[in-house]
Amino acid sequence: MAAAGQKANLESLRKELASRGVDAFCIPRADEYLGEYIPAHNERLRWLTDFTGSAGMAVVTAKAAAIFTDGRYTVQVRRQVDGEQYQYRRLIEEPPLSWLTVELDAGSKVLIDPRMCTLDWYQQARDVLGGAGIELVLSIDNPIDRCWKSRPEAMVAEALLLEESFTGESSLSKRKRLGKHIADLGADAALIFAPDSVSWLLNVRGRDVPRLPVLLSCAVLEATGNLHLLVDKRRVPQGLHDHTGDGVSIVDEEDASRLLGAWAGKTVLADPATANAWTQLSLGEGGAKLIACEDPVLLPKACKNSVEVAGAQEAHRRDAVAEIRFLAWLDAEISEGRYHDEALVSDRLGAFRAEGALFHELSFDTISASASNGAMCHYNHQDNTPAPLLPDSLYLVDSGGQYSDGTTDITRTVAIGVPTQEMRELFTLVLKGHIALDRARFPSGTTGTHLDALARQFLWQTGRDYDHGTGHGVGAFLSVHEGPQRIGKAWNATPLAPGMIVSNEPGYYRDGDFGIRCENLCVVREADTSSQETPMLEFDALTLVPFDKRLIEVALLSRHEIDWIDTYHARVVQEIMGRLENPSDRDWLAAATTSLA
């Protein structure tokens, strides 16, 4: 949509707001499930602004409008959103609520859809705006839906039943185990709001949201282990009850208010930081006593059992075959002078993945970024005219797959032609940070925040940094971005624990020039230390794909770092070489993994 389209949509929205007698409206990049991935019919922020990032918010008043994004989208937002219509603001440093208190007078009314925000955010908005004499108005009749005349129909497909050979534990066992935890906390039930939590609990996966294999639903889990599933019944597959075992009742989405209002006098756990405000307000209005508590599914889901870890390892081996075949093909094309565009090479990588066993779909839209586009951390070539790969430049490709036995996510930065000395030095600094984090050993109780500086230290020493987290959790055939663990500067209180899968992805980005990122997934495991005095944990790499040696400046590496690279590449050869059928792919891998020593 051109700037004219953004202007027309903004004018349409302002007319709708005026008809309701409100002075402003907040439009987050969210739907009622508050997930990172949103089906096309719920992309309200995108309809209004053309912004395609995974996080952000627009705020519209009668006379002004602003779009708020974090550091990942500083460049992207200016390319996609018309600066004549919207002010560009930093989401963290210049919060939308603070902006509203400056833009609006006391007595003004601000509308929000309580399905599109957490209870924490709603309460903060109520307090901040109320302190400025501004009234907060709630409505689940979203104004965007009234204006969006060409809104797509919702995708509705039956869920998949995931066998215990992939999950390692039955749904009934999970529900009984967590039900006991709920009882131990003195509660009668818990709101299981996130679709990936519900999907994990029931051992099902969905097909309604591209890249995110979850059943769009929420649930109430009783201390007995019985579960009330709130879902569009058209998504319920045949055999669900046999699959889940006794104790699962199905409530249609249209009866949500009835279910949430049926807990009068009962104590219900709910997570105000992750569940939407509407569900919790509805529970409270129905007479339930709410206790703020983290989603009880989060931690058990994050700590993969031995079956899930083995599945992740096998999925990554198959994924490595696809990635290596792609890199071999890409090098061959460049050597012949064929500089394809970002879309073609992305499609080629996707085709290699699709040939793998147990593959369902990509785990996110591939970031296929040539040269300066690599400076946008979450660039998507589908949002613009795909750029060609350029001679003597860098190509950043961040991609992954959803397999029945695991979820993958890998970034490799590739030399296209001859890299400059500066590119090599900067890549090596990033790789040194990756190695430092991978080699870390740490005691129980250590969080990702404690470890984050290991990955940044070499960039920091030269006055550089990157404006994103170093690592995120990853699900088991679920979301590629999973909590509660995280590695980053911002405080994360969840200690890293055995079975957790996290990414290790330091980077460096120069606007208008190039981007660099080195990403593997790894699993936390117990370390075998020599002293055994203090039990330690460590990371074990799941991703098994070579780093581009053409970008490594060996003179900047220590002896330990050279040994790490050689050992890692030797492991890649050992585990993947025998899976490559094409002699040219084997030759490429052999050349890509020769020793640096």
Coordinates of C-alpha atoms in Angstrom, one line a residue:
M1 CA 0.0 0.0 0.0
A2 CA 1.3 3.4 -1.0
A3 CA 1.3 6.5 1.2
A4 CA -2.1 7.4 -0.2
G5 CA -3.5 4.1 1.0
Q6 CA -2.2 4.7 4.5
K7 CA -3.7 8.2 4.5
A8 CA -7.1 6.9 3.4
N9 CA -7.1 4.2 6.1
L10 CA -6.1 6.7 8.7
E11 CA -9.0 9.0 7.7
S12 CA -11.5 6.1 7.8
L13 CA -10.4 5.2 11.3
R14 CA -10.6 8.7 12.5
K15 CA -14.2 9.0 11.3
E16 CA -15.1 5.8 13.1
L17 CA -13.5 7.0 16.3
A18 CA -15.3 10.4 16.1
S19 CA -18.6 8.5 15.7
R20 CA -17.9 6.7 19.0
G21 CA -17.0 9.9 20.8
V22 CA -13.5 8.9 21.7
D23 CA -10.3 11.0 21.2
A24 CA -7.7 8.3 20.6
F25 CA -7.2 4.6 19.9
C26 CA -4.3 2.3 20.5
I27 CA -3.6 -0.4 17.9
P28 CA -1.0 -2.9 19.0
R29 CA 0.6 -5.5 16.7
A30 CA -1.5 -8.2 18.3
D31 CA -4.7 -10.2 18.2
E32 CA -6.8 -11.8 20.9
Y33 CA -4.2 -14.6 21.5
L34 CA -1.3 -12.1 21.9
G35 CA 1.1 -14.3 19.9
E36 CA 4.0 -13.2 17.8
Y37 CA 2.5 -14.7 14.7
I38 CA -0.9 -13.4 13.6
P39 CA -3.2 -14.8 10.9
A40 CA -3.8 -12.5 8.0
H41 CA -7.4 -11.6 9.1
N42 CA -6.1 -10.2 12.4
E43 CA -3.2 -8.1 11.0
R44 CA -4.9 -4.8 12.0
L45 CA -1.7 -2.8 12.5
R46 CA -0.5 -3.9 9.1
W47 CA -3.7 -2.9 7.4
L48 CA -3.5 0.6 9.0
T49 CA 0.2 1.4 8.5
D50 CA 1.8 -1.2 6.2
F51 CA 4.2 -2.0 9.1
T52 CA 5.1 -5.8 9.0
G53 CA 7.4 -6.1 12.1
S54 CA 6.5 -8.6 14.8
A55 CA 6.2 -5.9 17.5
G56 CA 4.9 -2.4 17.6
M57 CA 1.9 -0.1 18.3
A58 CA 0.2 2.8 16.5
V59 CA -1.7 5.4 18.4
V60 CA -4.2 7.6 16.5
T61 CA -5.8 10.8 17.7
A62 CA -8.0 13.2 15.8
K63 CA -5.0 15.4 14.9
A64 CA -1.9 13.2 15.3
A65 CA -0.7 9.7 14.9
A66 CA 2.5 7.9 15.9
I67 CA 4.0 4.4 15.5
F68 CA 6.1 2.9 18.2
T69 CA 8.7 0.2 17.5
D70 CA 11.8 -1.2 19.2
G71 CA 15.4 -1.1 18.0
R72 CA 15.0 -4.1 15.6
Y73 CA 12.8 -2.0 13.3
T74 CA 14.4 1.4 13.4
V75 CA 15.3 1.2 9.7
Q76 CA 12.3 -0.9 8.5
V77 CA 9.6 1.3 10.0
R78 CA 10.9 4.3 8.1
R79 CA 10.8 2.4 4.8
Q80 CA 7.2 1.1 5.3
V81 CA 5.3 3.7 7.2
D82 CA 4.6 7.2 5.8
G83 CA 6.4 9.8 7.8
E84 CA 3.9 12.4 6.7
Q85 CA 1.1 10.6 8.5
Y86 CA 3.0 9.1 11.5
Q87 CA 5.6 10.2 13.9
Y88 CA 8.3 7.6 14.5
R89 CA 8.8 6.8 18.2
R90 CA 10.9 4.3 20.2
L91 CA 8.6 1.9 22.0
I92 CA 10.8 1.6 25.2
E93 CA 12.3 5.1 25.4
E94 CA 9.1 6.9 24.4
P95 CA 6.1 4.8 25.6
P96 CA 2.8 5.3 23.9
L97 CA 1.0 6.1 27.1
S98 CA 3.4 8.9 27.9
W99 CA 2.9 10.2 24.4
L100 CA -0.8 10.2 24.9
T101 CA -0.6 12.3 28.1
V102 CA 1.2 15.0 26.1
E103 CA -1.0 14.9 23.1
L104 CA -4.4 14.8 24.9
D105 CA -6.1 17.2 27.3
A106 CA -7.7 16.1 30.6
G107 CA -11.2 14.8 30.0
S108 CA -10.2 13.1 26.8
K109 CA -11.2 9.4 26.1
V110 CA -8.8 6.7 24.9
L111 CA -10.2 3.5 23.4
I112 CA -8.5 0.1 23.7
D113 CA -9.7 -3.4 22.8
P114 CA -9.0 -5.4 26.0
R115 CA -8.5 -8.6 24.0
M116 CA -5.4 -7.0 22.4
C117 CA -3.4 -6.2 25.5
T118 CA -2.3 -8.0 28.7
L119 CA -4.0 -7.2 32.0
D120 CA -0.7 -5.7 33.2
W121 CA -0.7 -3.2 30.3
Y122 CA -4.4 -2.4 30.8
Q123 CA -3.8 -1.6 34.4
Q124 CA -0.8 0.5 33.6
A125 CA -2.8 2.4 30.9
R126 CA -5.6 2.9 33.4
D127 CA -3.2 4.3 36.0
V128 CA -1.1 6.5 33.7
L129 CA -3.9 8.0 31.7
G130 CA -6.1 8.3 34.8
G131 CA -3.3 10.3 36.5
A132 CA -3.6 12.7 33.6
G133 CA -7.4 13.0 33.8
I134 CA -7.9 10.9 30.7
E135 CA -10.6 8.2 30.6
L136 CA -9.8 4.7 29.4
V137 CA -12.7 3.2 27.4
L138 CA -12.9 -0.6 26.7
S139 CA -14.6 -2.2 23.7
I140 CA -14.2 -5.6 22.0
D141 CA -16.0 -4.1 18.9
N142 CA -12.6 -3.2 17.3
P143 CA -12.8 0.0 15.2
I144 CA -10.4 -1.4 12.7
D145 CA -12.8 -4.2 11.9
R146 CA -15.5 -1.7 11.0
C147 CA -13.1 0.1 8.6
W148 CA -11.4 -2.9 7.0
K149 CA -13.7 -3.6 4.1
S150 CA -11.5 -6.2 2.4
R151 CA -10.6 -8.2 5.5
P152 CA -9.7 -11.8 4.7
E153 CA -11.7 -14.7 6.0
A154 CA -10.2 -16.6 9.0
M155 CA -8.3 -19.8 8.2
V156 CA -10.0 -22.8 10.0
A157 CA -8.4 -26.3 9.8
E158 CA -8.6 -29.3 12.0
A159 CA -5.7 -29.7 14.5
L160 CA -3.1 -32.4 14.3
L161 CA -2.8 -35.1 16.9
L162 CA 0.9 -35.5 17.9
E163 CA 1.9 -39.0 19.0
E164 CA 3.6 -39.7 22.3
S165 CA 6.6 -40.9 20.3
F166 CA 7.3 -37.3 19.6
T167 CA 6.1 -35.7 22.9
G168 CA 7.4 -38.2 25.4
E169 CA 4.5 -37.8 27.8
S170 CA 0.7 -38.2 27.4
S171 CA -1.7 -35.3 27.7
L172 CA -3.4 -36.9 30.7
S173 CA -0.1 -37.3 32.5
K174 CA 0.8 -33.6 31.8
R175 CA -2.6 -32.4 33.0
K176 CA -2.5 -34.5 36.2
R177 CA 1.0 -33.2 36.9
L178 CA 0.2 -29.6 36.4
G179 CA -3.2 -30.0 38.2
K180 CA -1.3 -31.1 41.3
H181 CA 1.0 -28.0 41.0
I182 CA -2.2 -25.8 40.8
A183 CA -3.5 -27.5 44.0
D184 CA -0.2 -27.0 45.7
L185 CA -0.5 -23.3 45.0
G186 CA -3.8 -23.2 46.8
A187 CA -5.9 -22.7 43.6
D188 CA -8.9 -24.5 42.1
A189 CA -7.9 -23.8 38.5
A190 CA -5.6 -21.9 36.2
L191 CA -6.2 -20.0 33.0
I192 CA -4.1 -21.5 30.3
F193 CA -4.2 -18.6 27.9
A194 CA -1.4 -19.1 25.3
P195 CA -2.3 -21.4 22.4
D196 CA 1.2 -23.0 22.5
S197 CA 0.6 -23.8 26.1
V198 CA -2.7 -25.4 25.3
S199 CA -1.2 -27.3 22.3
W200 CA 1.6 -28.7 24.4
L201 CA -0.8 -29.7 27.2
L202 CA -3.1 -31.6 24.8
N203 CA -0.3 -32.9 22.5
V204 CA -1.9 -31.3 19.5
R205 CA -0.7 -28.9 16.9
G206 CA -2.6 -26.5 14.7
R207 CA -2.7 -25.3 11.1
D208 CA -4.4 -21.9 11.3
V209 CA -1.4 -19.6 11.7
P210 CA 1.4 -19.7 9.2
R211 CA 4.8 -20.6 10.8
L212 CA 3.2 -21.3 14.2
P213 CA 1.7 -24.8 14.5
V214 CA -0.7 -24.1 17.4
L215 CA -4.4 -24.7 18.0
L216 CA -5.9 -21.3 18.3
S217 CA -7.6 -21.7 21.7
C218 CA -7.3 -21.1 25.4
A219 CA -8.4 -23.2 28.4
V220 CA -9.1 -23.5 32.0
L221 CA -7.2 -26.3 33.8
E222 CA -8.7 -27.5 37.1
A223 CA -6.6 -28.9 40.0
T224 CA -8.1 -32.3 39.2
G225 CA -6.5 -32.3 35.8
N226 CA -9.8 -31.7 34.0
L227 CA -9.5 -29.1 31.2
H228 CA -12.2 -26.9 29.6
L229 CA -11.0 -26.1 26.0
L230 CA -12.3 -22.9 24.6
V231 CA -12.0 -23.3 20.8
D232 CA -13.8 -23.0 17.5
K233 CA -15.3 -26.5 17.3
R234 CA -14.5 -26.7 13.6
R235 CA -10.8 -27.0 14.6
V236 CA -11.4 -30.0 16.8
P237 CA -10.2 -33.2 15.0
Q238 CA -11.8 -36.6 15.1
G239 CA -10.4 -38.7 17.9
L240 CA -9.4 -35.8 20.2
H241 CA -11.0 -37.4 23.3
D242 CA -9.3 -40.7 22.7
H243 CA -6.0 -38.9 22.2
T244 CA -6.1 -36.7 25.3
G245 CA -7.7 -39.2 27.7
D246 CA -10.6 -38.5 30.0
G247 CA -11.3 -35.0 31.5
V248 CA -11.3 -32.7 28.4
S249 CA -14.5 -30.8 27.7
I250 CA -14.9 -28.6 24.6
V251 CA -16.6 -25.1 24.8
D252 CA -17.2 -23.2 21.6
E253 CA -15.6 -19.8 21.3
E254 CA -19.0 -18.1 21.2
D255 CA -19.7 -19.3 24.8
A256 CA -16.5 -17.8 26.1
S257 CA -18.3 -15.4 28.5
R258 CA -20.3 -18.3 29.9
L259 CA -17.2 -20.4 30.6
L260 CA -15.2 -17.5 32.1
G261 CA -18.2 -16.4 34.2
A262 CA -18.7 -19.8 35.8
W263 CA -16.0 -19.7 38.5
A264 CA -17.7 -17.7 41.2
G265 CA -16.1 -18.4 44.6
K266 CA -13.2 -20.3 43.0
T267 CA -9.6 -19.3 43.1
V268 CA -8.1 -19.1 39.6
L269 CA -4.4 -18.6 38.7
A270 CA -3.8 -16.2 35.7
D271 CA -0.8 -14.6 34.3
P272 CA -1.3 -10.8 34.0
A273 CA 1.9 -10.4 32.0
T274 CA 0.9 -12.8 29.2
A275 CA -2.9 -13.4 29.2
N276 CA -5.2 -10.8 27.7
A277 CA -7.1 -8.4 29.8
W278 CA -10.5 -9.4 28.6
T279 CA -10.3 -13.0 29.8
Q280 CA -9.1 -12.0 33.3
L281 CA -11.6 -9.1 33.6
S282 CA -14.4 -11.6 32.6
L283 CA -13.2 -14.1 35.2
G284 CA -13.2 -11.4 37.9
E285 CA -16.6 -10.0 36.9
G286 CA -18.0 -13.6 37.2
G287 CA -16.9 -13.8 40.8
A288 CA -13.6 -15.7 40.5
K289 CA -10.8 -14.8 42.8
L290 CA -7.7 -14.2 40.6
I291 CA -4.2 -14.9 41.8
A292 CA -1.4 -13.5 39.6
C293 CA 0.8 -16.4 38.7
E294 CA 3.0 -17.3 35.7
D295 CA 1.4 -19.6 33.2
P296 CA 2.1 -23.0 34.9
V297 CA 2.8 -24.6 31.5
L298 CA 5.7 -22.3 30.6
L299 CA 8.5 -24.0 32.5
P300 CA 7.5 -27.6 31.9
K301 CA 7.2 -26.8 28.2
A302 CA 10.5 -25.1 28.1
C303 CA 12.4 -28.0 29.8
K304 CA 12.3 -30.6 27.1
N305 CA 12.2 -34.3 28.1
S306 CA 14.7 -36.8 26.7
V307 CA 12.3 -37.7 23.9
E308 CA 11.9 -34.1 22.8
V309 CA 15.7 -33.4 23.0
A310 CA 16.4 -36.5 20.9
G311 CA 13.8 -35.3 18.4
A312 CA 15.3 -31.9 18.3
Q313 CA 18.8 -33.4 17.6
E314 CA 17.4 -35.5 14.8
A315 CA 15.4 -32.6 13.3
H316 CA 18.5 -30.4 13.3
R317 CA 20.5 -33.1 11.5
R318 CA 18.0 -33.2 8.7
D319 CA 17.8 -29.4 8.7
A320 CA 21.6 -29.3 8.4
V321 CA 21.4 -31.4 5.2
A322 CA 19.0 -28.8 3.7
E323 CA 21.1 -25.9 4.7
I324 CA 24.4 -27.4 3.5
R325 CA 22.9 -28.4 0.2
F326 CA 21.7 -24.8 -0.1
L327 CA 25.1 -23.2 0.7
A328 CA 26.8 -25.5 -1.7
W329 CA 24.3 -24.6 -4.5
L330 CA 24.7 -20.9 -3.7
D331 CA 28.5 -21.0 -3.9
A332 CA 28.3 -22.8 -7.2
E333 CA 25.8 -20.2 -8.6
I334 CA 28.0 -17.3 -7.6
S335 CA 31.1 -18.9 -9.0
E336 CA 29.2 -19.0 -12.4
G337 CA 28.4 -15.3 -12.1
R338 CA 24.7 -15.9 -11.4
Y339 CA 23.7 -13.3 -8.8
H340 CA 20.1 -14.3 -8.0
D341 CA 17.7 -12.1 -6.0
E342 CA 16.7 -12.6 -2.4
A343 CA 13.4 -14.3 -3.3
L344 CA 14.8 -16.9 -5.6
V345 CA 17.6 -18.0 -3.2
S346 CA 15.1 -18.0 -0.3
D347 CA 12.7 -20.2 -2.3
R348 CA 15.6 -22.6 -3.1
L349 CA 16.5 -23.0 0.5
G350 CA 12.8 -23.6 1.3
A351 CA 12.7 -26.3 -1.4
F352 CA 15.7 -28.1 0.1
R353 CA 14.0 -28.1 3.5
A354 CA 10.7 -29.3 2.1
E355 CA 12.4 -32.5 0.9
G356 CA 13.3 -33.5 4.5
A357 CA 11.3 -36.1 6.4
L358 CA 8.7 -34.9 8.9
F359 CA 8.8 -31.4 7.5
H360 CA 5.6 -29.3 7.8
E361 CA 6.5 -25.7 7.0
L362 CA 9.0 -23.0 7.7
S363 CA 9.3 -21.9 11.3
F364 CA 9.2 -18.2 10.3
D365 CA 9.5 -16.2 7.1
T366 CA 13.1 -16.6 5.9
I367 CA 15.2 -13.5 6.4
S368 CA 17.0 -13.5 3.0
A369 CA 19.0 -10.2 3.1
S370 CA 21.5 -9.0 0.5
A371 CA 24.1 -6.4 1.4
S372 CA 22.5 -3.3 3.1
N373 CA 19.2 -5.2 3.7
G374 CA 21.1 -7.3 6.2
A375 CA 21.3 -4.3 8.5
M376 CA 17.5 -4.7 9.2
C377 CA 17.4 -7.5 11.8
H378 CA 14.0 -8.8 10.8
Y379 CA 14.1 -7.8 7.1
N380 CA 11.5 -9.6 4.8
H381 CA 12.1 -9.5 1.1
Q382 CA 8.4 -10.1 0.5
D383 CA 7.7 -6.6 1.8
N384 CA 9.6 -5.0 -1.1
T385 CA 11.1 -5.8 -4.5
P386 CA 13.6 -8.5 -3.7
A387 CA 17.2 -7.2 -4.2
P388 CA 19.8 -9.1 -6.1
L389 CA 22.9 -10.5 -4.4
L390 CA 25.8 -8.2 -5.0
P391 CA 29.5 -9.0 -5.8
D392 CA 31.9 -8.6 -2.9
S393 CA 29.1 -8.2 -0.3
L394 CA 27.6 -10.1 2.6
Y395 CA 24.4 -12.2 2.4
L396 CA 22.6 -12.9 5.7
V397 CA 20.1 -15.8 5.7
D398 CA 18.1 -16.5 8.9
S399 CA 15.8 -19.5 8.4
G400 CA 14.2 -22.5 10.0
G401 CA 11.8 -25.4 9.7
Q402 CA 8.9 -27.0 11.6
Y403 CA 9.3 -30.7 11.8
S404 CA 7.1 -33.2 13.8
D405 CA 10.1 -33.8 16.0
G406 CA 11.5 -30.3 16.4
T407 CA 11.8 -26.7 15.5
T408 CA 14.9 -25.2 13.9
D409 CA 16.3 -21.7 13.5
I410 CA 19.8 -20.9 12.1
T411 CA 21.5 -17.8 10.7
R412 CA 24.6 -17.9 8.5
T413 CA 26.4 -14.9 7.0
V414 CA 27.8 -15.7 3.6
A415 CA 30.6 -14.0 1.7
I416 CA 29.4 -13.2 -1.9
G417 CA 32.6 -12.7 -3.8
V418 CA 35.6 -11.2 -1.9
P419 CA 34.8 -9.6 1.5
T420 CA 36.6 -6.5 2.7
Q421 CA 39.1 -6.7 5.5
E422 CA 36.7 -4.8 7.7
M423 CA 33.9 -7.3 7.0
R424 CA 36.2 -10.1 8.0
E425 CA 37.2 -8.4 11.2
L426 CA 33.7 -7.6 12.2
F427 CA 32.4 -11.1 11.4
T428 CA 35.2 -12.5 13.5
L429 CA 34.3 -10.3 16.5
V430 CA 30.7 -11.6 16.3
L431 CA 31.9 -15.2 16.0
K432 CA 34.2 -14.8 19.0
G433 CA 31.2 -13.7 21.0
H434 CA 29.2 -16.7 19.8
I435 CA 32.1 -19.0 20.8
A436 CA 32.4 -17.4 24.2
L437 CA 28.7 -18.0 25.0
D438 CA 28.8 -21.6 23.6
R439 CA 31.8 -22.5 25.8
A440 CA 30.3 -21.1 29.0
R441 CA 29.8 -23.3 32.0
F442 CA 27.6 -22.0 34.7
P443 CA 26.0 -23.1 38.0
S444 CA 22.3 -23.8 38.6
G445 CA 20.4 -20.5 39.1
T446 CA 22.2 -18.7 36.3
T447 CA 19.9 -16.7 34.0
G448 CA 20.4 -15.6 30.4
T449 CA 21.0 -12.1 31.6
H450 CA 24.0 -13.2 33.5
L451 CA 25.6 -14.7 30.4
D452 CA 24.6 -12.1 27.8
A453 CA 27.8 -10.0 28.1
L454 CA 29.9 -13.0 27.1
A455 CA 28.5 -12.7 23.5
R456 CA 28.9 -8.9 23.4
Q457 CA 32.3 -8.4 25.0
F458 CA 34.4 -8.3 21.8
L459 CA 32.1 -5.8 20.1
W460 CA 32.0 -3.7 23.3
Q461 CA 35.7 -3.6 23.4
T462 CA 35.7 -1.8 20.0
G463 CA 32.7 0.5 20.8
R464 CA 30.1 -1.6 19.0
D465 CA 26.9 -3.5 20.0
Y466 CA 23.7 -4.9 18.6
D467 CA 20.2 -3.8 19.4
H468 CA 18.5 -7.2 20.0
G469 CA 18.6 -10.1 22.4
T470 CA 21.4 -12.7 22.2
G471 CA 19.1 -15.7 22.6
H472 CA 15.5 -16.8 22.8
G473 CA 13.9 -20.1 23.8
V474 CA 12.6 -22.5 21.1
G475 CA 9.7 -24.9 21.2
A476 CA 9.3 -28.5 20.3
F477 CA 7.4 -28.3 17.0
L478 CA 5.9 -25.1 18.5
S479 CA 6.9 -21.5 18.5
V480 CA 10.4 -20.6 17.3
H481 CA 10.3 -17.9 20.0
E482 CA 9.4 -19.5 23.3
G483 CA 9.8 -18.4 26.9
P484 CA 10.2 -18.0 29.7
Q485 CA 14.0 -18.2 29.3
R486 CA 15.9 -15.6 27.3
I487 CA 19.5 -14.4 26.9
G488 CA 19.7 -10.6 26.7
K489 CA 20.6 -7.3 28.5
A490 CA 17.1 -6.9 30.0
W491 CA 16.6 -8.8 33.2
N492 CA 15.2 -12.3 32.8
A493 CA 14.5 -14.0 36.1
T494 CA 14.2 -17.6 34.7
P495 CA 17.3 -19.7 35.4
L496 CA 18.6 -21.8 32.6
A497 CA 17.8 -25.4 33.2
P498 CA 18.5 -28.8 31.5
G499 CA 16.4 -29.4 28.5
M500 CA 15.9 -25.8 27.6
I501 CA 16.6 -25.0 24.0
V502 CA 18.0 -21.5 23.3
S503 CA 19.5 -19.6 20.4
N504 CA 23.0 -18.1 20.5
E505 CA 22.9 -15.2 18.0
P506 CA 25.1 -12.2 18.4
G507 CA 25.3 -9.9 15.5
Y508 CA 26.5 -6.6 14.1
Y509 CA 24.5 -4.2 11.8
R510 CA 25.6 -1.2 9.8
D511 CA 22.8 0.8 8.3
G512 CA 23.1 1.1 4.6
D513 CA 25.9 -1.3 4.3
F514 CA 25.6 -4.9 5.7
G515 CA 24.5 -7.1 8.6
I516 CA 26.3 -10.0 10.3
R517 CA 24.7 -12.7 12.6
C518 CA 26.0 -16.1 13.7
E519 CA 23.2 -18.2 15.1
N520 CA 23.0 -21.7 16.4
L521 CA 20.4 -23.4 18.6
C522 CA 21.7 -25.3 21.6
V523 CA 20.3 -27.3 24.5
V524 CA 21.2 -26.8 28.1
R525 CA 22.6 -29.9 29.7
E526 CA 24.6 -31.0 32.8
A527 CA 28.3 -30.5 32.4
D528 CA 31.0 -33.1 33.2
T529 CA 33.5 -31.0 35.2
S530 CA 36.8 -32.2 36.5
S531 CA 36.3 -31.2 40.1
Q532 CA 32.6 -32.0 40.5
E533 CA 32.7 -29.6 43.5
T534 CA 29.9 -27.4 42.1
P535 CA 27.4 -28.9 39.6
M536 CA 27.6 -27.0 36.3
L537 CA 25.5 -26.6 33.2
E538 CA 26.6 -26.0 29.7
F539 CA 25.3 -25.7 26.1
D540 CA 25.3 -28.4 23.5
A541 CA 25.0 -27.2 19.9
L542 CA 22.0 -28.6 18.0
T543 CA 22.7 -26.7 14.8
L544 CA 25.4 -28.4 12.6
V545 CA 26.3 -26.2 9.7
P546 CA 29.8 -24.7 9.0
F547 CA 30.5 -21.0 9.5
D548 CA 31.9 -19.3 6.4
K549 CA 35.7 -19.5 6.8
R550 CA 36.2 -16.8 4.1
L551 CA 34.9 -14.4 6.7
I552 CA 37.1 -15.5 9.6
E553 CA 40.2 -13.3 10.4
V554 CA 42.3 -16.0 12.1
A555 CA 44.8 -13.5 13.5
L556 CA 42.0 -12.2 15.8
L557 CA 41.3 -15.7 17.3
S558 CA 42.9 -17.2 20.3
R559 CA 44.1 -20.8 20.4
H560 CA 41.0 -21.9 22.2
E561 CA 38.7 -20.2 19.6
I562 CA 40.5 -21.9 16.7
D563 CA 40.2 -25.2 18.5
W564 CA 36.5 -24.6 19.0
I565 CA 35.9 -23.9 15.3
D566 CA 37.9 -26.9 14.2
T567 CA 36.2 -29.2 16.7
Y568 CA 32.7 -27.9 15.7
H569 CA 33.4 -28.3 12.0
A570 CA 34.7 -31.8 12.7
R571 CA 31.5 -32.7 14.4
V572 CA 29.5 -31.3 11.5
V573 CA 31.4 -33.6 9.2
Q574 CA 31.0 -36.6 11.4
E575 CA 27.3 -36.2 11.8
I576 CA 26.2 -34.8 8.5
M577 CA 28.6 -36.0 5.7
G578 CA 27.1 -39.5 5.5
R579 CA 23.6 -38.0 5.0
L580 CA 24.7 -36.0 1.9
E581 CA 23.9 -38.0 -1.3
N582 CA 25.3 -35.6 -3.9
P583 CA 29.1 -35.8 -4.3
S584 CA 29.3 -32.1 -5.0
D585 CA 27.6 -31.4 -1.7
R586 CA 30.1 -33.7 0.1
D587 CA 33.0 -31.9 -1.6
W588 CA 31.6 -28.5 -0.6
L589 CA 31.3 -29.6 3.1
A590 CA 34.8 -31.1 3.1
A591 CA 36.3 -27.8 1.8
A592 CA 34.1 -25.7 4.1
T593 CA 35.4 -27.5 7.2
T594 CA 39.2 -27.8 6.7
S595 CA 41.2 -26.9 9.8
L596 CA 42.1 -23.3 10.6
A597 CA 45.1 -24.5 12.6

